[in-house]
Tab-separated table of C-alpha atoms and ligand atoms in Angstrom:
chain	number	residue	atom	x	y	z
R	1	UNK	CA	34.886	34.043	-52.919
R	2	UNK	CA	33.419	33.028	-49.869
R	3	UNK	CA	31.365	30.287	-49.617
R	4	UNK	CA	28.600	31.564	-47.893
R	5	UNK	CA	26.832	32.424	-51.254
R	6	UNK	CA	26.786	29.342	-52.416
R	7	UNK	CA	25.424	27.376	-48.994
R	8	UNK	CA	22.193	30.334	-49.210
R	9	UNK	CA	21.828	29.378	-52.762
R	10	UNK	CA	21.469	25.784	-51.926
R	11	UNK	CA	19.060	26.635	-48.706
R	12	UNK	CA	17.323	28.643	-51.295
R	13	UNK	CA	16.766	25.631	-53.642
R	14	UNK	CA	15.857	23.441	-51.149
R	15	UNK	CA	12.813	25.974	-49.949
R	16	UNK	CA	11.812	26.510	-53.613
R	17	UNK	CA	11.351	23.514	-54.041
R	18	UNK	CA	9.610	22.297	-50.532
R	19	UNK	CA	7.242	25.278	-51.429
R	20	UNK	CA	6.246	23.708	-54.653
R	21	UNK	CA	5.139	20.017	-52.611
R	22	UNK	CA	3.521	21.834	-50.113
R	23	UNK	CA	1.243	23.891	-52.516
R	24	UNK	CA	0.461	20.664	-54.582
R	25	UNK	CA	-0.199	18.798	-51.168
R	26	UNK	CA	-2.447	22.214	-50.895
R	27	UNK	CA	-4.404	21.687	-53.605
R	28	UNK	CA	-4.319	17.673	-52.889
R	29	UNK	CA	-5.951	18.587	-49.684
R	30	UNK	CA	-8.625	21.512	-51.019
R	31	UNK	CA	-9.373	18.763	-53.260
R	32	UNK	CA	-9.954	15.948	-51.167
R	33	UNK	CA	-11.737	18.133	-48.494
R	34	UNK	CA	-9.512	17.241	-45.580
R	35	UNK	CA	-8.693	19.816	-42.965
R	36	UNK	CA	-5.077	19.790	-42.132
R	37	UNK	CA	-3.534	21.083	-39.057
R	38	UNK	CA	-0.078	21.352	-38.009
R	39	UNK	CA	1.410	21.545	-34.272
R	40	UNK	CA	5.038	23.121	-33.544
R	41	UNK	CA	6.541	23.770	-30.341
R	42	UNK	CA	9.756	23.044	-28.901
R	43	UNK	CA	10.214	19.227	-27.280
R	44	UNK	CA	8.207	18.415	-24.232
R	45	UNK	CA	5.186	21.691	-24.345
R	46	UNK	CA	2.713	18.637	-24.786
R	47	UNK	CA	1.849	18.050	-28.504
R	48	UNK	CA	1.140	14.964	-28.440
R	49	UNK	CA	-1.072	15.136	-25.276
R	50	UNK	CA	-3.083	17.594	-26.865
R	51	UNK	CA	-3.613	15.796	-29.913
R	52	UNK	CA	-4.660	12.606	-27.829
R	53	UNK	CA	-7.322	15.346	-26.301
R	54	UNK	CA	-8.755	16.689	-29.946
R	55	UNK	CA	-8.816	13.204	-31.751
R	56	UNK	CA	-10.578	11.935	-28.280
R	57	UNK	CA	-12.767	14.888	-28.996
R	58	UNK	CA	-13.156	15.494	-32.920
R	59	UNK	CA	-13.880	11.422	-33.257
R	60	UNK	CA	-17.426	12.007	-31.929
R	61	UNK	CA	-18.481	13.803	-35.151
R	62	UNK	CA	-15.275	13.907	-37.579
R	63	UNK	CA	-12.754	11.205	-39.455
R	64	UNK	CA	-9.825	12.141	-37.943
R	65	UNK	CA	-5.867	11.255	-38.523
R	66	UNK	CA	-2.703	12.198	-37.573
R	67	UNK	CA	0.952	11.995	-38.685
R	68	UNK	CA	3.490	12.288	-36.030
R	69	UNK	CA	7.539	13.414	-36.674
R	70	UNK	CA	10.038	12.580	-34.141
R	71	UNK	CA	14.367	11.804	-34.816
R	72	UNK	CA	13.419	8.839	-33.079
R	73	UNK	CA	10.740	6.113	-31.620
R	74	UNK	CA	7.971	5.595	-32.494
R	75	UNK	CA	6.616	6.075	-28.785
R	76	UNK	CA	4.247	9.227	-30.312
R	77	UNK	CA	2.484	7.364	-32.835
R	78	UNK	CA	1.776	4.411	-30.101
R	79	UNK	CA	-0.215	6.844	-27.773
R	80	UNK	CA	-1.850	8.961	-30.697
R	81	UNK	CA	-3.362	5.336	-32.364
R	82	UNK	CA	-4.562	4.332	-28.873
R	83	UNK	CA	-7.671	7.138	-29.621
R	84	UNK	CA	-8.110	4.418	-32.947
R	85	UNK	CA	-7.667	7.248	-35.421
R	86	UNK	CA	-5.619	6.208	-38.440
R	87	UNK	CA	-1.929	7.315	-36.837
R	88	UNK	CA	1.529	6.932	-39.076
R	89	UNK	CA	4.909	7.951	-37.979
R	90	UNK	CA	7.339	9.982	-39.436
R	91	UNK	CA	10.975	9.066	-38.104
R	92	UNK	CA	13.549	11.854	-39.392
R	93	UNK	CA	16.943	10.492	-37.957
R	94	UNK	CA	18.577	13.897	-37.818
R	95	UNK	CA	16.264	16.048	-39.071
R	96	UNK	CA	15.302	18.737	-36.860
R	97	UNK	CA	11.660	19.379	-39.105
R	98	UNK	CA	9.138	17.977	-40.691
R	99	UNK	CA	9.339	19.309	-44.559
R	100	UNK	CA	6.787	18.535	-47.538
R	101	UNK	CA	8.395	15.101	-49.303
R	102	UNK	CA	8.167	13.687	-45.431
R	103	UNK	CA	4.419	14.396	-45.492
R	104	UNK	CA	4.218	13.646	-48.970
R	105	UNK	CA	5.469	9.646	-48.616
R	106	UNK	CA	3.547	9.381	-45.330
R	107	UNK	CA	0.187	9.806	-46.601
R	108	UNK	CA	1.262	6.985	-49.755
R	109	UNK	CA	-1.440	4.774	-49.511
R	110	UNK	CA	-3.804	7.367	-47.681
R	111	UNK	CA	-7.725	8.204	-49.201
R	112	UNK	CA	-7.568	11.359	-48.068
R	113	UNK	CA	-11.251	11.658	-49.262
R	114	UNK	CA	-12.601	9.433	-45.823
R	115	UNK	CA	-10.827	12.246	-43.731
R	116	UNK	CA	-12.289	15.319	-42.211
R	117	UNK	CA	-9.707	16.872	-40.606
R	118	UNK	CA	-5.406	15.121	-40.701
R	119	UNK	CA	-3.245	16.630	-37.862
R	120	UNK	CA	0.780	16.588	-38.063
R	121	UNK	CA	2.678	16.531	-35.406
R	122	UNK	CA	6.261	18.576	-36.420
R	123	UNK	CA	9.596	17.765	-34.380
R	124	UNK	CA	9.669	19.117	-31.008
R	125	UNK	CA	11.857	22.562	-31.867
R	126	UNK	CA	10.878	26.317	-32.449
R	127	UNK	CA	13.284	26.659	-34.762
R	128	UNK	CA	13.502	24.646	-37.961
R	129	UNK	CA	9.986	23.795	-38.575
R	130	UNK	CA	9.239	27.397	-39.125
R	131	UNK	CA	11.092	27.510	-42.525
R	132	UNK	CA	8.969	24.473	-44.108
R	133	UNK	CA	5.453	24.509	-45.483
R	134	UNK	CA	3.428	21.160	-45.227
R	135	UNK	CA	0.423	22.028	-47.160
R	136	UNK	CA	-1.141	22.218	-43.843
R	137	UNK	CA	-4.378	24.777	-44.031
R	138	UNK	CA	-3.973	25.636	-39.982
R	139	UNK	CA	-0.208	25.938	-38.363
R	140	UNK	CA	-0.874	25.643	-34.457
R	141	UNK	CA	1.975	26.700	-32.443
R	142	UNK	CA	2.102	26.054	-29.016
R	143	UNK	CA	3.809	27.297	-25.813
R	144	UNK	CA	3.374	25.679	-22.417
R	145	UNK	CA	3.503	27.963	-19.471
R	146	UNK	CA	6.734	25.951	-18.266
R	147	UNK	CA	8.953	27.303	-21.040
R	148	UNK	CA	7.770	30.788	-19.551
R	149	UNK	CA	6.303	34.193	-20.893
R	150	UNK	CA	9.258	35.178	-23.664
R	151	UNK	CA	9.387	32.357	-25.916
R	152	UNK	CA	7.640	34.581	-28.830
R	153	UNK	CA	10.385	36.751	-28.299
R	154	UNK	CA	13.273	34.671	-28.827
R	155	UNK	CA	11.569	32.611	-31.971
R	156	UNK	CA	9.910	35.223	-33.442
R	157	UNK	CA	9.551	33.192	-37.006
R	158	UNK	CA	7.713	30.298	-35.525
R	159	UNK	CA	4.872	32.800	-34.090
R	160	UNK	CA	5.110	34.520	-37.288
R	161	UNK	CA	4.148	31.873	-39.187
R	162	UNK	CA	1.642	30.833	-37.050
R	163	UNK	CA	-2.306	30.860	-37.468
R	164	UNK	CA	-3.195	30.107	-33.580
R	165	UNK	CA	-1.121	30.298	-30.346
R	166	UNK	CA	-2.301	27.911	-27.785
R	167	UNK	CA	-0.927	27.854	-24.271
R	168	UNK	CA	-0.435	24.903	-22.955
R	169	UNK	CA	-0.361	22.964	-19.397
R	170	UNK	CA	-2.080	25.515	-17.965
R	171	UNK	CA	-2.878	23.324	-14.936
R	172	UNK	CA	0.894	24.389	-13.716
R	173	UNK	CA	0.212	28.085	-14.488
R	174	UNK	CA	0.323	29.059	-10.692
R	175	UNK	CA	2.736	26.664	-9.525
R	176	UNK	CA	5.618	28.186	-12.098
R	177	UNK	CA	4.118	31.705	-11.998
R	178	UNK	CA	3.400	31.941	-15.649
R	179	UNK	CA	2.573	35.346	-16.148
R	180	UNK	CA	-0.863	34.899	-18.669
R	181	UNK	CA	-1.131	38.899	-20.007
R	182	UNK	CA	3.257	39.059	-20.641
R	183	UNK	CA	2.621	35.536	-22.727
R	184	UNK	CA	0.147	37.048	-24.726
R	185	UNK	CA	1.072	40.147	-25.423
R	186	UNK	CA	4.101	39.018	-26.018
R	187	UNK	CA	2.083	36.429	-28.771
R	188	UNK	CA	1.208	39.514	-30.114
R	189	UNK	CA	-2.385	39.338	-33.143
R	190	UNK	CA	-2.957	35.506	-33.230
R	191	UNK	CA	-6.181	33.927	-31.771
R	192	UNK	CA	-5.032	31.842	-27.985
R	193	UNK	CA	-6.701	29.232	-26.486
R	194	UNK	CA	-5.403	28.212	-23.034
R	195	UNK	CA	-5.652	24.304	-22.257
R	196	UNK	CA	-4.557	21.985	-19.818
R	197	UNK	CA	-3.686	18.283	-21.620
R	198	UNK	CA	-4.510	16.661	-18.049
R	199	UNK	CA	-7.452	18.168	-16.963
R	200	UNK	CA	-9.163	19.057	-20.188
R	201	UNK	CA	-9.586	22.211	-18.908
R	202	UNK	CA	-10.183	24.677	-22.617
R	203	UNK	CA	-10.048	21.737	-24.977
R	204	UNK	CA	-13.974	22.291	-26.009
R	205	UNK	CA	-13.083	25.616	-26.958
R	206	UNK	CA	-10.677	24.313	-28.985
R	207	UNK	CA	-12.147	22.129	-31.078
R	208	UNK	CA	-15.222	24.846	-31.208
R	209	UNK	CA	-12.467	26.387	-33.028
R	210	UNK	CA	-10.855	24.683	-35.224
R	211	UNK	CA	-15.017	23.070	-36.526
R	212	UNK	CA	-15.063	26.901	-37.597
R	213	UNK	CA	-11.912	26.919	-39.284
R	214	UNK	CA	-12.737	24.285	-41.289
Z	301	GTP	N1	0.746	19.153	-15.876
Z	301	GTP	C1	0.502	19.360	-17.548
Z	301	GTP	N2	1.115	17.955	-17.898
Z	301	GTP	C2	1.157	17.736	-19.499
Z	301	GTP	C3	0.242	18.642	-20.033
Z	301	GTP	N3	0.501	18.095	-21.292
Z	301	GTP	C4	1.509	17.617	-21.549
Z	301	GTP	N4	2.080	17.559	-19.631
Z	301	GTP	C5	2.894	16.655	-20.429
Z	301	GTP	O1	4.370	16.892	-20.546
Z	301	GTP	C6	5.319	16.415	-21.211
Z	301	GTP	C7	5.768	16.035	-22.411
Z	301	GTP	O2	4.428	16.570	-23.328
Z	301	GTP	P1	4.366	15.213	-24.791
Z	301	GTP	O3	2.715	15.539	-25.355
Z	301	GTP	O4	5.039	14.078	-24.914
Z	301	GTP	O5	4.993	17.338	-25.584
Z	301	GTP	P2	5.348	16.829	-27.111
Z	301	GTP	O6	5.177	18.094	-27.237
Z	301	GTP	O7	4.174	15.934	-28.005
Z	301	GTP	O8	6.643	16.143	-26.819
Z	301	GTP	P3	8.061	15.986	-28.196
Z	301	GTP	O9	6.901	15.058	-29.272
Z	301	GTP	O10	8.920	15.074	-27.705
Z	301	GTP	O11	8.400	17.312	-29.006
Z	301	GTP	C8	4.336	14.606	-20.687
Z	301	GTP	O12	5.299	14.601	-19.524
Z	301	GTP	C9	2.959	15.217	-19.955
Z	301	GTP	O13	2.587	14.616	-19.832
Z	301	GTP	C10	-0.866	19.367	-19.449
Z	301	GTP	O14	-1.527	20.011	-19.659
Z	301	GTP	N5	-0.331	19.838	-18.065
Z	302	MG	MG1	5.026	14.673	-29.170
């Protein structure tokens, strides 16, 4: 027999374990009354830049915190901590996605009931994070204007598992001849927001959406 079925079996078990832990996390989040939003995108699409804006705006009326995943460095946590919100970095080493165990560990010692919103920035990757439920209430997928309109077609799973899509770097749309209509058509049946973390355009609308979703 070839080795493939066994590999498939191992992968299934890993995912099953992750789903069980994610379900427990989701129950914990609900009991604590915290709304959890995860951000997924390719590397550099603007997750941290958008979070810097979102944390700043939401903190005016809500208690917010963030977890941020990267293979290496604590740079993104340092950027987000400037907002004054509690932030923890998860360094994954060679792993190209966050999983529920990593989120669970990173939350150790945190009083979730003291939070209204918890953001989880995933590792920059359009493939690996798609299969891992983190117990979040809302999964936000980002697509930057500089990546091209075809990414939802090439990486369908991450878009299918998302609840909302955010087109980032809208300030660069003209320079890179980004075709908004094609992008929206490719994204399909998701609510879509267009934002610039540089100019702040569209961020207030996204904040209103998040307040409404909570
Ligand atoms: N012009 C423009 N640049 C942006 C915008 N958002 C992010 N950037 C730039 O894009 C680069 C990547 O942004 P990040 O926020 O670090 O992206 P990221 O998705 O968190 O990246 P990883 O965590 O490494 O995957 C930085 O140089 C940002 O300044 C935007 O709205 N407009
Ligand atoms: Mg980042």
